Amino acid sequence: MRNNAVMWRVIFVALYMLAATPAVATLNIEITRSAEGAARIAVVPFGWYGQGAAPVDVAAVIAADLHRSGLFSPVVVKDMLEKPDDAAAVDFKNWRVIEVPNLVVGRLYNVGPDKTGEDIYTLRFHLFDVYQAKVLQEMTLQGRKKELRYRAHQISDLIYQILTGQRGAFTTRIAYITKGLNVKGGGRYTLFVADADTENALPVFVSPEPIFSPAWAPDGKRIAYVTMEKRRQQVYVQDTTTGQRDLVANFMNYNGAPAWSPDGKKLALALSQDGNHEVYVLDIETRVLKRITNHWGIDTEPAWTPDGRNLVYTSEQGGSPQIYQYTFSSGEIKRLTFEGKQNLRASYSPDGRLLTFIHRTEDRQDHVAVMDVATGLVRVLTDTGLDESPSFAPNGSMIIFATTKIDERHQRGVLSAVSVDGRVQQMFSLPPGAGDVREPTWAPFGH
Amino acid sequence: MLGLIQKYPLAFISAVLVHALASVFLVLSFDWTPRPPLPEELQVLQAVAVDERQVQAEMDKIRRMEDRKHQQEQDRVQKVEEKVRQERDRLAELETQRKRESERHKKAEAERIKAEQQQQEAQRLAEETKRETSKILDKQRKLEEAQQRKRQLEDEAKRMEQQHSSKVKGDVDKYQRLVRERVENKWIRPVNWKQGAKCVVAVRVIPGGDVVDTKIVKSCGDSLSDRSVETAVHQAAPLPVPSDPQAFAQFRSFTFTFNPDEK
């Protein structure tokens, strides 16, 4: 009884309070219009504490990295109202005035030689949220002179990670092939491995004969490629750290288009040992070869889905080159592309949700395109019309590819990158002597 | 009594007469009670002296005479008694009648009085009721008047409230628009904005429009977009908020929905 009465009283009070408290609708303001653009970021030139000139312009490396991603627009140095190199020296007002929400300041110190006599450097930086006046990240890194660019890329990765929530790919590497002239006037083909910003380019293999189709192993160290050094196509695997080369595919006739399985144990290949270009899978360890396709038309350019369950490849079985998918478990073959004159050289994004390929339009322009695997919707990403060899960055944010640049009556292949939504595309400027650049391929994340 | 006499004079007179008569008879009767007559003793003495037979005859004669006389007397008394009795009866009858009459009268009187009392009571009650009723009516009227006044005051208050709140609402609408425009001018949507993304930022503002705090309530889907909307709000500060405290109250804590693909 008592409890009942208490309960009723509680209910009454609750109801009363409910009735007495009007539901206050919070004001909401809808924002539907905006300018669109890259996020502004200021990377203030790092203070240099050492003898002579600074070994690396760290800020410039970071700014270039962020700019290349397409998501950021670095402030040019002359627009900066102050150039602090330390957190204590920052006055946020100077950055709010020019409406820069992100700020990076830092210092590079020469801390003197280590036991081996080589100078050791310390890099210290702060990333600020200007409007909320708070430090988003601060860190101190160390390295020798030759490691400083890499350290700068590491800082770029961190900044990118904090501001976008996505893993940065600035410390990753790319491989590409150049065709130049040797001193005697003959051909000179080089397989290069470079930082993602094309700096630190190191030749991995040089040949007077053409080199094709470089492919990174999932370990990010080995690279498979095709050479004509023996006057016919052969597939080699080379360790980029030790330089060791192994001939892995030397079947009759054509050997080409190597593609690593996600576990790194197999290579999908295009072979013509049976008289026709067909797709095969080779177990590198056991040397077991399995034929995948069987059609009178050309089947080539295989690539694996990230889960290793399917292969996509280019096939002419429908008359024009189109992309097909083979499923290992069922042996089922499915055509994936239907739009445009032709579609070829397909590869998957690291998350397997997008497929990129070269899409030839009805007016014979070759563009980098992506297909949403789930919906089948195709989107052309580039404005350039002579694109080839698209390759996803390991964080899936960009696609690197080669395109032909025509100027002053001669044309050459150059590297370009486009964001996966197609909003940002930019050319990489390689040194003038680099020659014709082809077939870039983006390495997976390092160890 | 007097009234009674007036009312029944005949009965009264007759009653008086009867009473008087009865009294006369009663007196006479006392006078007539047989007393041994003195002369007879004398005669007895004479008879002794005279002839016995004669005496005897005389005596018989006397006795007869006396007897007759006595008898007559007796008859007369009887008659009178009868008459008295009759008269008494009549009187009694009259008395009963009178009594009955009087009782009836009394009863009628009582009834009349009772009726009168009842009437008076009824009247009193009626008056009382009337009084009470009028009192109640009065109260009710006063209450109604009070209510009416209250309603009027309330209406007045409501009207004033409405006037103010419509002014407040106008202010809120106006400044809402200003704030929106200002934030829209500042917002730079990142290039990786996901088509169809929609996000909500909660904002706390102090009078004057300075933004104290922002918080992503619903993410745009990626950090860069989230940062861009928060930055836009901070860049827009001080926000153009109303100075009227009641209107400003709405802006103390509110939300922005960034929904650029909503057209």
XYZ file of C-alpha atoms in Angstrom:
710
model
C 0.000 0.000 0.000
C 2.703 2.399 1.066
C 4.808 1.466 -1.863
C 1.837 1.913 -4.097
C 1.258 5.400 -2.771
C 4.906 6.255 -3.188
C 4.827 4.875 -6.675
C 1.815 6.963 -7.583
C 3.458 10.015 -6.141
C 6.540 9.329 -8.204
C 4.436 8.866 -11.316
C 2.575 12.058 -10.596
C 5.763 14.032 -10.082
C 7.218 12.526 -13.213
C 4.143 13.399 -15.251
C 4.067 16.848 -13.786
C 7.657 17.447 -14.630
C 7.076 16.035 -18.071
C 4.188 18.384 -18.571
C 6.026 21.302 -17.036
C 9.133 20.910 -19.164
C 8.311 21.999 -22.680
C 10.220 20.106 -25.334
C 12.813 22.661 -26.393
C 13.657 22.163 -30.035
C 17.291 22.975 -30.546
C 17.925 25.490 -33.248
C 19.463 23.914 -36.308
C 20.968 25.850 -39.174
C 21.347 24.074 -42.472
C 24.433 24.789 -44.547
C 23.938 23.842 -48.154
C 26.365 26.046 -50.026
C 30.129 26.254 -49.971
C 33.201 26.808 -51.954
C 35.045 23.641 -52.730
C 38.742 23.273 -52.455
C 41.750 21.713 -50.886
C 42.213 22.340 -47.184
C 44.597 25.192 -46.475
C 47.710 24.313 -44.523
C 50.779 26.339 -43.714
C 54.052 24.471 -43.423
C 56.409 27.111 -42.092
C 60.054 26.681 -43.215
C 61.778 24.718 -40.475
C 64.350 26.473 -38.382
C 67.847 25.158 -39.081
C 70.296 24.810 -36.191
C 73.633 23.786 -37.657
C 76.527 24.817 -39.858
C 76.031 25.954 -43.424
C 72.880 25.324 -45.381
C 70.197 22.941 -44.166
C 70.680 19.460 -45.659
C 67.010 19.165 -46.612
C 64.191 21.673 -46.899
C 61.897 19.596 -44.701
C 58.965 21.991 -44.950
C 59.141 21.994 -48.738
C 59.088 18.176 -48.835
C 56.076 18.056 -46.528
C 54.238 20.802 -48.391
C 54.842 19.067 -51.729
C 53.633 15.742 -50.338
C 50.436 17.268 -48.989
C 49.855 19.205 -52.167
C 50.313 16.111 -54.325
C 47.609 14.323 -52.363
C 45.185 16.843 -53.819
C 43.488 17.270 -50.459
C 45.687 20.115 -49.239
C 46.648 23.487 -50.508
C 49.882 24.659 -48.829
C 50.281 28.360 -48.212
C 53.129 29.908 -50.166
C 55.900 31.134 -47.909
C 55.669 34.760 -48.920
C 52.054 34.936 -47.765
C 52.991 33.971 -44.217
C 52.781 36.821 -41.700
C 55.167 35.130 -39.322
C 57.626 32.261 -39.565
C 57.811 30.693 -36.133
C 59.866 27.518 -35.813
C 58.622 26.647 -32.366
C 55.252 26.220 -30.668
C 55.927 29.021 -28.190
C 56.485 31.522 -31.014
C 53.162 30.894 -32.742
C 50.582 33.651 -32.726
C 47.338 32.122 -34.001
C 45.943 35.530 -34.927
C 48.476 35.765 -37.745
C 47.065 32.564 -39.244
C 43.412 33.313 -38.607
C 43.821 36.566 -40.492
C 44.801 34.669 -43.616
C 42.244 31.956 -42.823
C 44.585 29.038 -42.495
C 43.190 26.384 -40.197
C 46.186 24.027 -40.175
C 49.721 24.982 -39.207
C 52.994 23.054 -39.089
C 56.119 24.493 -37.491
C 59.387 22.759 -36.724
C 63.124 22.748 -36.332
C 65.983 20.733 -37.721
C 69.068 20.392 -35.523
C 72.476 18.978 -36.298
C 73.240 17.195 -33.019
C 76.734 16.234 -34.106
C 78.430 13.072 -35.337
C 77.783 9.633 -33.893
C 80.537 7.035 -33.232
C 81.011 6.414 -36.921
C 81.559 10.110 -37.464
C 78.346 10.624 -39.392
C 76.215 13.603 -38.440
C 72.959 12.928 -36.659
C 70.019 15.251 -37.100
C 66.962 15.826 -34.978
C 63.636 16.895 -36.449
C 61.007 18.367 -34.198
C 57.579 19.515 -35.345
C 54.164 20.678 -34.127
C 50.856 20.438 -35.975
C 48.272 22.981 -34.789
C 44.587 23.505 -35.150
C 44.680 27.278 -35.605
C 41.062 28.049 -34.760
C 40.828 25.828 -31.744
C 44.358 26.901 -30.763
C 45.526 23.456 -29.903
C 48.348 21.097 -30.723
C 47.131 18.163 -32.792
C 50.478 16.408 -32.950
C 54.057 16.958 -31.897
C 56.985 14.684 -32.443
C 60.738 14.464 -32.496
C 62.502 12.236 -35.044
C 66.147 11.491 -35.657
C 68.160 10.445 -38.668
C 71.254 10.706 -40.715
C 71.444 13.096 -43.601
C 70.368 10.529 -46.185
C 67.339 9.595 -44.083
C 66.046 13.127 -43.685
C 63.804 13.115 -46.745
C 62.275 9.887 -45.543
C 61.745 11.470 -42.118
C 60.004 14.387 -43.822
C 57.705 11.911 -45.636
C 57.024 10.283 -42.282
C 55.918 13.652 -40.954
C 53.683 14.044 -44.028
C 52.164 10.637 -43.320
C 51.440 11.651 -39.727
C 49.895 14.967 -40.711
C 47.814 13.276 -43.395
C 46.709 10.605 -40.949
C 45.663 13.152 -38.322
C 43.879 15.515 -40.667
C 42.179 12.977 -42.930
C 41.938 9.926 -40.725
C 43.502 7.937 -43.555
C 46.898 6.367 -43.609
C 49.340 8.444 -45.620
C 51.270 6.868 -48.486
C 54.136 9.338 -48.679
C 56.755 6.937 -47.393
C 55.811 4.334 -49.976
C 57.639 3.829 -53.221
C 56.808 3.565 -56.851
C 58.433 1.739 -59.717
C 58.417 2.867 -63.344
C 60.234 2.325 -66.580
C 62.003 4.968 -68.576
C 63.152 4.849 -72.132
C 66.060 7.066 -72.930
C 69.010 7.132 -75.181
C 72.367 5.759 -74.260
C 75.584 7.563 -75.069
C 75.934 5.632 -78.300
C 72.474 6.657 -79.412
C 70.932 3.256 -78.802
C 67.950 2.555 -76.597
C 68.315 2.554 -72.863
C 65.545 1.131 -70.733
C 65.615 1.502 -66.984
C 63.442 0.116 -64.244
C 63.448 2.719 -61.485
C 62.313 2.536 -57.912
C 61.688 5.930 -56.335
C 59.991 7.537 -53.370
C 56.349 8.284 -53.926
C 57.334 11.839 -54.823
C 59.652 10.424 -57.554
C 62.675 11.612 -55.602
C 65.510 9.282 -54.670
C 64.981 7.409 -57.925
C 67.321 4.430 -58.084
C 67.763 2.210 -61.148
C 66.944 -1.392 -60.371
C 67.577 -2.839 -63.788
C 68.953 -1.299 -66.938
C 68.768 -2.862 -70.381
C 69.201 -1.837 -73.998
C 66.141 -3.950 -74.674
C 62.616 -3.044 -73.611
C 61.378 -3.709 -70.077
C 57.663 -4.123 -69.375
C 55.062 -4.656 -66.730
C 56.776 -4.105 -63.368
C 54.767 -5.616 -60.525
C 55.433 -5.229 -56.797
C 55.291 -8.285 -54.627
C 53.060 -7.877 -51.531
C 56.220 -7.689 -49.396
C 57.116 -4.387 -51.068
C 60.648 -5.614 -51.723
C 60.508 -7.866 -54.746
C 59.484 -6.770 -58.149
C 58.488 -8.920 -61.127
C 58.966 -7.590 -64.634
C 59.261 -8.641 -68.240
C 62.429 -8.100 -70.249
C 63.377 -8.610 -73.853
C 67.054 -9.026 -73.002
C 67.037 -12.501 -74.531
C 65.173 -11.212 -77.563
C 61.928 -12.581 -76.283
C 59.741 -11.830 -73.311
C 60.752 -13.436 -70.044
C 59.525 -12.791 -66.543
C 62.059 -12.060 -63.796
C 61.645 -11.440 -60.113
C 64.203 -9.121 -58.569
C 64.809 -8.313 -54.919
C 65.178 -4.536 -54.724
C 67.184 -4.698 -51.506
C 69.736 -7.320 -52.551
C 69.515 -6.939 -56.319
C 69.097 -10.702 -56.785
C 67.269 -11.650 -60.003
C 65.419 -14.883 -60.726
C 63.983 -15.947 -64.027
C 60.521 -17.268 -63.135
C 58.727 -17.596 -66.448
C 60.528 -18.746 -69.542
C 57.872 -20.699 -71.354
C 57.618 -20.973 -75.078
C 56.798 -17.836 -76.963
C 55.366 -14.979 -75.018
C 55.782 -14.602 -71.216
C 54.240 -11.470 -69.787
C 51.974 -9.463 -67.531
C 53.026 -10.859 -64.134
C 50.685 -10.237 -61.184
C 51.387 -11.341 -57.624
C 48.808 -13.224 -55.636
C 47.985 -11.426 -52.351
C 49.923 -14.072 -50.401
C 52.971 -13.512 -52.629
C 53.273 -17.222 -53.506
C 51.871 -17.215 -56.999
C 52.129 -15.194 -60.140
C 49.352 -14.828 -62.633
C 50.855 -14.549 -66.098
C 49.909 -14.173 -69.706
C 51.547 -16.953 -71.748
C 51.283 -18.016 -75.352
C 52.930 -21.408 -75.089
C 49.765 -22.996 -76.442
C 49.742 -20.683 -79.444
C 47.428 -18.127 -78.073
C 47.621 -15.574 -75.267
C 46.012 -17.143 -72.259
C 46.063 -16.403 -68.513
C 47.894 -18.860 -66.248
C 48.730 -19.052 -62.575
C 52.226 -20.126 -61.612
C 53.135 -21.337 -58.158
C 56.581 -19.807 -57.704
C 57.788 -22.389 -55.198
C 56.442 -25.576 -56.774
C 56.595 -24.351 -60.376
C 53.091 -25.741 -60.917
C 51.381 -23.951 -63.776
C 47.633 -23.809 -64.122
C 45.835 -22.552 -67.175
C 42.921 -20.258 -66.417
C 41.525 -19.100 -69.740
C 40.888 -20.944 -72.966
C 39.733 -18.835 -75.848
C 40.937 -18.054 -79.340
C 40.985 -14.329 -78.512
C 43.783 -12.704 -76.550
C 43.495 -13.051 -72.766
C 46.055 -11.025 -70.861
C 46.826 -8.506 -68.044
C 45.618 -10.550 -65.060
C 45.175 -8.994 -61.628
C 44.002 -10.482 -58.322
C 41.207 -9.408 -56.085
C 42.673 -8.512 -52.656
C 41.093 -11.652 -51.185
C 42.842 -13.803 -53.801
C 39.599 -15.501 -54.870
C 39.260 -13.997 -58.318
C 41.306 -12.804 -61.229
C 40.364 -10.008 -63.546
C 41.933 -9.897 -66.981
C 41.591 -8.303 -70.390
C 40.025 -10.475 -73.039
C 39.114 -9.988 -76.645
C 36.657 -12.853 -76.602
C 33.819 -10.368 -77.116
C 35.490 -8.763 -80.116
C 37.076 -5.772 -78.412
C 39.261 -5.815 -75.297
C 37.039 -5.885 -72.223
C 37.535 -6.825 -68.618
C 36.418 -10.214 -67.363
C 36.546 -11.832 -64.014
C 37.451 -15.431 -63.269
C 36.411 -17.002 -59.984
C 38.734 -19.774 -58.777
C 36.179 -21.698 -56.751
C 33.630 -22.030 -59.513
C 35.629 -21.461 -62.661
C 32.960 -18.996 -63.619
C 33.841 -16.204 -66.023
C 31.948 -12.932 -65.938
C 32.300 -9.889 -68.118
C 32.648 -6.717 -66.021
C 32.872 -3.844 -68.508
C 30.405 -2.922 -71.210
C 30.810 0.796 -71.790
C 33.186 2.442 -74.232
C 35.176 1.113 -77.153
C 37.474 -0.922 -74.965
C 38.563 -1.395 -71.369
C 41.872 -2.895 -70.293
C 44.693 -3.157 -67.753
C 42.457 -3.560 -64.728
C 43.548 -3.702 -61.093
C 41.771 -3.541 -57.755
C 41.958 -0.936 -55.008
C 43.521 -2.241 -51.774
C 40.065 -2.586 -50.191
C 38.725 -4.374 -53.266
C 35.835 -1.971 -53.696
C 37.082 -0.207 -56.800
C 38.528 -1.448 -60.024
C 40.672 0.881 -62.091
C 41.382 0.391 -65.790
C 41.997 2.254 -69.021
C 38.774 3.157 -70.641
C 38.788 3.992 -74.340
C 35.951 6.269 -75.250
C 34.047 6.204 -78.511
C 36.281 9.050 -79.744
C 39.343 6.897 -79.042
C 40.600 8.737 -75.980
C 42.182 6.592 -73.293
C 41.271 7.660 -69.772
C 41.834 6.284 -66.320
C 38.474 5.109 -65.041
C 37.212 3.422 -61.912
C 34.334 1.060 -61.493
C 32.439 0.685 -58.251
C 32.551 -3.087 -57.954
C 29.295 -3.279 -56.012
C 27.217 -1.169 -58.404
C 29.138 -1.577 -61.650
C 29.103 2.200 -62.129
C 32.060 3.460 -64.165
C 33.564 6.891 -63.709
C 36.202 8.444 -65.929
C 38.748 10.232 -63.748
C 41.154 12.007 -66.055
C 41.136 14.798 -68.590
C 44.231 13.494 -70.306
C 43.499 11.284 -73.282
C 46.530 9.010 -73.710
C 46.603 7.346 -70.314
C 48.014 3.947 -69.515
C 48.860 1.642 -66.598
C 46.809 2.910 -63.658
C 47.915 1.712 -60.227
C 46.338 2.360 -56.834
C 48.274 3.927 -53.970
C 48.391 1.496 -51.044
C 46.001 3.712 -49.051
C 43.568 3.714 -51.973
C 43.409 7.510 -52.121
C 45.115 8.037 -55.469
C 45.908 6.325 -58.700
C 49.256 6.781 -60.395
C 49.434 6.305 -64.167
C 51.431 7.362 -67.192
C 50.168 9.629 -69.873
C 51.614 11.066 -73.030
C 52.514 14.691 -72.949
C 52.775 16.382 -76.297
C 54.816 19.570 -76.483
C 57.018 21.280 -79.051
C 56.287 18.667 -81.668
C 57.524 15.761 -79.664
C 55.739 13.586 -77.217
C 56.823 11.695 -74.162
C 55.335 9.676 -71.444
C 55.061 11.356 -68.046
C 53.792 10.319 -64.642
C 50.550 11.627 -63.321
C 48.329 10.963 -60.360
C 44.642 11.412 -59.834
C 42.527 11.203 -56.696
C 40.119 8.271 -56.763
C 37.181 10.645 -57.076
C 38.827 12.316 -60.056
C 38.803 15.731 -58.448
C 42.553 16.257 -58.360
C 44.946 15.296 -61.107
C 48.521 16.353 -61.347
C 51.629 15.694 -63.352
C 54.938 14.693 -61.804
C 57.814 16.632 -63.166
C 60.711 14.315 -63.727
C 64.110 15.698 -64.536
C 64.445 16.652 -68.219
C 66.813 13.795 -68.955
C 64.419 11.187 -67.638
C 63.118 10.426 -71.083
C 59.910 8.645 -71.824
C 58.262 7.379 -68.623
C 55.974 4.332 -68.702
C 54.150 1.880 -66.521
C 54.298 3.278 -63.024
C 53.261 0.937 -60.278
C 52.718 1.873 -56.681
C 54.322 -0.319 -54.040
C 52.367 -1.678 -51.107
C 52.953 -0.280 -47.631
C 56.389 -1.111 -46.328
C 57.057 -3.391 -43.435
C -65.690 31.332 26.474
C -67.307 34.480 25.467
C -66.805 33.530 21.943
C -68.402 30.207 22.606
C -71.471 31.865 24.133
C -71.664 34.162 21.206
C -71.320 31.324 18.905
C -73.970 29.103 20.572
C -76.407 31.344 22.534
C -79.393 28.965 22.431
C -77.476 26.048 23.658
C -76.040 28.151 26.390
C -79.359 29.541 27.596
C -80.960 26.183 27.538
C -78.047 24.780 29.440
C -78.406 27.504 32.037
C -82.135 26.882 32.316
C -81.735 23.204 32.613
C -79.184 23.699 35.316
C -81.406 26.090 37.204
C -84.360 23.761 36.953
C -82.320 20.846 38.066
C -81.130 22.862 41.056
C -84.748 23.819 41.957
C -85.810 20.236 41.744
C -82.959 19.081 43.757
C -83.806 21.622 46.492
C -87.457 20.714 46.397
C -86.741 17.106 46.507
C -84.762 17.625 49.670
C -87.688 19.471 51.100
C -90.023 16.671 50.193
C -88.211 13.854 51.736
C -90.704 11.988 53.806
C -90.785 13.332 57.371
C -93.144 11.643 59.692
C -96.131 13.997 59.829
C -96.854 15.218 63.225
C -100.730 15.165 63.025
C -100.888 11.444 62.616
C -99.565 10.844 66.102
C -102.196 13.066 67.375
C -104.863 11.228 65.567
C -103.602 7.926 66.996
C -104.203 9.325 70.395
C -107.639 10.492 69.423
C -108.451 7.164 67.850
C -107.901 5.422 71.012
C -110.327 7.681 72.438
C -112.713 7.341 69.619
C -114.015 4.373 67.842
C -111.385 1.841 66.999
C -112.974 0.901 63.748
C -113.485 4.354 62.839
C -109.958 4.970 63.726
C -108.916 1.993 61.811
C -110.934 3.081 58.862
C -109.688 6.504 59.219
C -106.266 5.210 59.509
C -106.630 3.016 56.515
C -108.069 5.863 54.725
C -105.219 7.966 55.713
C -102.779 5.215 54.953
C -104.353 4.775 51.555
C -104.303 8.434 51.049
C -100.788 8.537 52.211
C -99.870 5.630 50.082
C -101.496 7.208 47.147
C -99.848 10.408 47.987
C -96.559 8.646 48.421
C -97.131 6.789 45.236
C -97.913 9.999 43.444
C -94.958 11.569 45.000
C -92.912 8.636 44.036
C -94.148 8.866 40.478
C -93.537 12.497 40.406
C -89.996 12.083 41.727
C -89.547 9.356 39.295
C -90.752 11.572 36.551
C -88.582 14.392 37.709
C -85.677 12.077 38.074
C -86.439 10.765 34.680
C -86.582 14.239 33.389
C -83.396 15.166 35.223
C -81.805 12.101 33.833
C -83.025 12.979 30.404
C -81.921 16.496 30.871
C -78.570 15.257 32.134
C -78.299 13.006 29.214
C -79.199 15.797 26.920
C -76.700 17.957 28.728
C -74.128 15.268 28.504
C -75.021 14.915 24.912
C -74.682 18.633 24.515
C -71.459 18.561 26.470
C -70.094 15.840 24.280
C -71.257 17.765 21.299
C -69.691 20.850 22.653
C -66.564 18.983 23.497
C -66.506 17.449 20.095
C -67.185 20.810 18.641
C -64.498 22.343 20.759
C -62.067 19.562 19.915
C -62.850 19.898 16.304
C -62.401 23.567 16.689
C -59.180 23.066 18.598
C -58.010 20.657 16.049
C -58.920 23.012 13.264
C -57.211 25.769 15.142
C -54.139 23.631 15.655
C -54.190 22.699 12.074
C -54.641 26.247 11.111
C -51.778 27.241 13.368
C -49.729 24.386 12.097
C -50.549 25.336 8.538
C -49.736 28.871 9.383
C -46.479 27.803 10.960
C -45.719 25.621 8.015
C -46.499 28.446 5.713
C -44.314 30.718 7.737
C -41.608 28.091 7.770
C -41.995 27.628 4.067
C -41.867 31.322 3.584
C -38.862 31.562 5.818
C -37.233 28.750 3.943
C -38.154 30.309 0.671
C -36.686 33.558 1.789
C -33.657 31.888 3.139
C -33.268 29.959 -0.099
C -33.721 33.123 -2.001
C -31.126 34.809 0.124
C -28.754 31.892 -0.234
C -29.407 31.681 -3.924
C -28.769 35.323 -4.426
C -25.668 34.984 -2.281
C -24.509 32.102 -4.450
C -25.451 33.907 -7.601
C -23.582 36.877 -6.352
C -20.563 34.793 -5.624
C -20.846 33.130 -8.972
C -21.153 36.428 -10.704
C -18.148 37.728 -8.844
C -16.247 34.602 -9.723
C -17.240 34.959 -13.333
C -16.180 38.539 -13.288
C -12.882 37.570 -11.751
C -12.429 34.866 -14.328
C -13.320 37.231 -17.059
C -10.798 39.700 -15.715
C -8.268 36.951 -15.427
C -8.965 35.876 -18.986
C -8.607 39.397 -20.180
C -5.347 39.776 -18.349
C -4.185 36.462 -19.683
C -5.198 37.386 -23.190
C -3.407 40.648 -22.782
C -0.338 38.848 -21.457
C -0.579 36.340 -24.255
C -0.894 39.047 -26.837
C 2.123 40.806 -25.390
C 3.931 37.487 -25.172
C 3.001 36.735 -28.756
C 4.117 40.144 -29.823
C 7.416 39.622 -28.077
C 7.792 36.038 -29.177
C 6.980 36.972 -32.732
C 9.636 39.623 -32.452
C 11.939 37.022 -30.937
C 11.000 34.619 -33.686
C 11.670 37.301 -36.248
C 15.032 37.914 -34.639
C 15.817 34.225 -34.550
C 14.861 33.832 -38.203
C 16.853 36.848 -39.241
C 20.006 35.938 -37.333
C 19.667 32.328 -38.333
C 19.898 33.510 -41.924
C 22.852 35.770 -41.157
C 24.698 32.998 -39.335
C 24.013 30.591 -42.165
C 25.313 33.003 -44.784
C 28.401 33.720 -42.763
C 29.261 30.063 -42.288
C 28.519 29.304 -45.930
C 30.933 32.060 -46.904
C 33.660 30.535 -44.792
C 33.207 26.868 -45.496
C 35.576 25.291 -47.955
C 34.294 21.834 -48.662
C 37.229 19.455 -49.045
C 37.730 17.795 -52.406
C 37.251 14.353 -50.920
C 33.775 15.263 -49.605
C 31.633 12.197 -50.032
C 28.677 12.738 -52.312
C 25.516 12.840 -50.239
C 27.352 13.183 -46.946
C 25.519 15.087 -44.240
C 26.973 16.023 -40.898
C 25.943 17.806 -37.742
C 28.068 20.097 -35.590
C 26.941 21.215 -32.152
C 28.048 24.720 -31.260
C 28.180 26.670 -28.026
C 28.171 30.413 -28.369
C 28.453 33.269 -25.862
C 26.689 36.619 -26.164
C 28.503 38.591 -28.812
C 28.813 35.516 -31.002
C 32.140 34.045 -29.984
C 32.231 30.304 -30.450
C 33.211 28.606 -27.223
C 33.085 25.068 -28.398
C 32.243 22.906 -31.395
C 31.568 19.225 -31.462
C 30.883 16.797 -34.293
C 27.550 15.210 -33.429
C 27.263 13.295 -36.668
C 30.368 12.741 -38.744
C 30.603 13.707 -42.401
C 32.294 10.373 -42.953
C 35.935 11.437 -42.910
C 38.178 13.504 -40.689
C 39.038 16.134 -43.275
C 35.385 16.910 -43.909
C 34.669 16.932 -40.179
C 37.529 19.353 -39.655
C 36.358 21.537 -42.532
C 32.923 22.059 -41.010
C 34.282 22.759 -37.538
C 36.812 25.139 -39.048
C 34.068 26.899 -40.991
C 32.164 27.565 -37.769
C 35.273 28.857 -36.005
C 36.220 30.980 -39.000
C 32.763 32.487 -39.055
C 33.119 33.605 -35.417
C 32.046 35.955 -34.005
C 28.726 34.775 -35.313
C 26.057 37.427 -35.929
C 23.745 36.539 -33.052
C 20.833 38.622 -31.702
C 21.365 40.874 -28.693
C 17.848 40.299 -27.300
C 18.478 37.820 -24.468
C 15.428 35.752 -25.257
C 16.327 35.527 -28.928
C 19.965 34.888 -28.080
C 18.948 32.016 -25.810
C 18.231 30.037 -28.972
C 21.776 30.586 -30.162
C 23.486 29.701 -26.923
C 23.666 26.094 -27.946
C 22.563 24.987 -31.384
C 23.523 22.805 -34.302
C 24.612 23.205 -37.887
C 23.711 20.589 -40.444
C 26.112 20.585 -43.362
C 24.201 19.177 -46.251
C 25.647 20.544 -49.505
C 24.047 17.918 -51.705
C 20.554 18.854 -50.537
C 19.176 21.086 -53.232
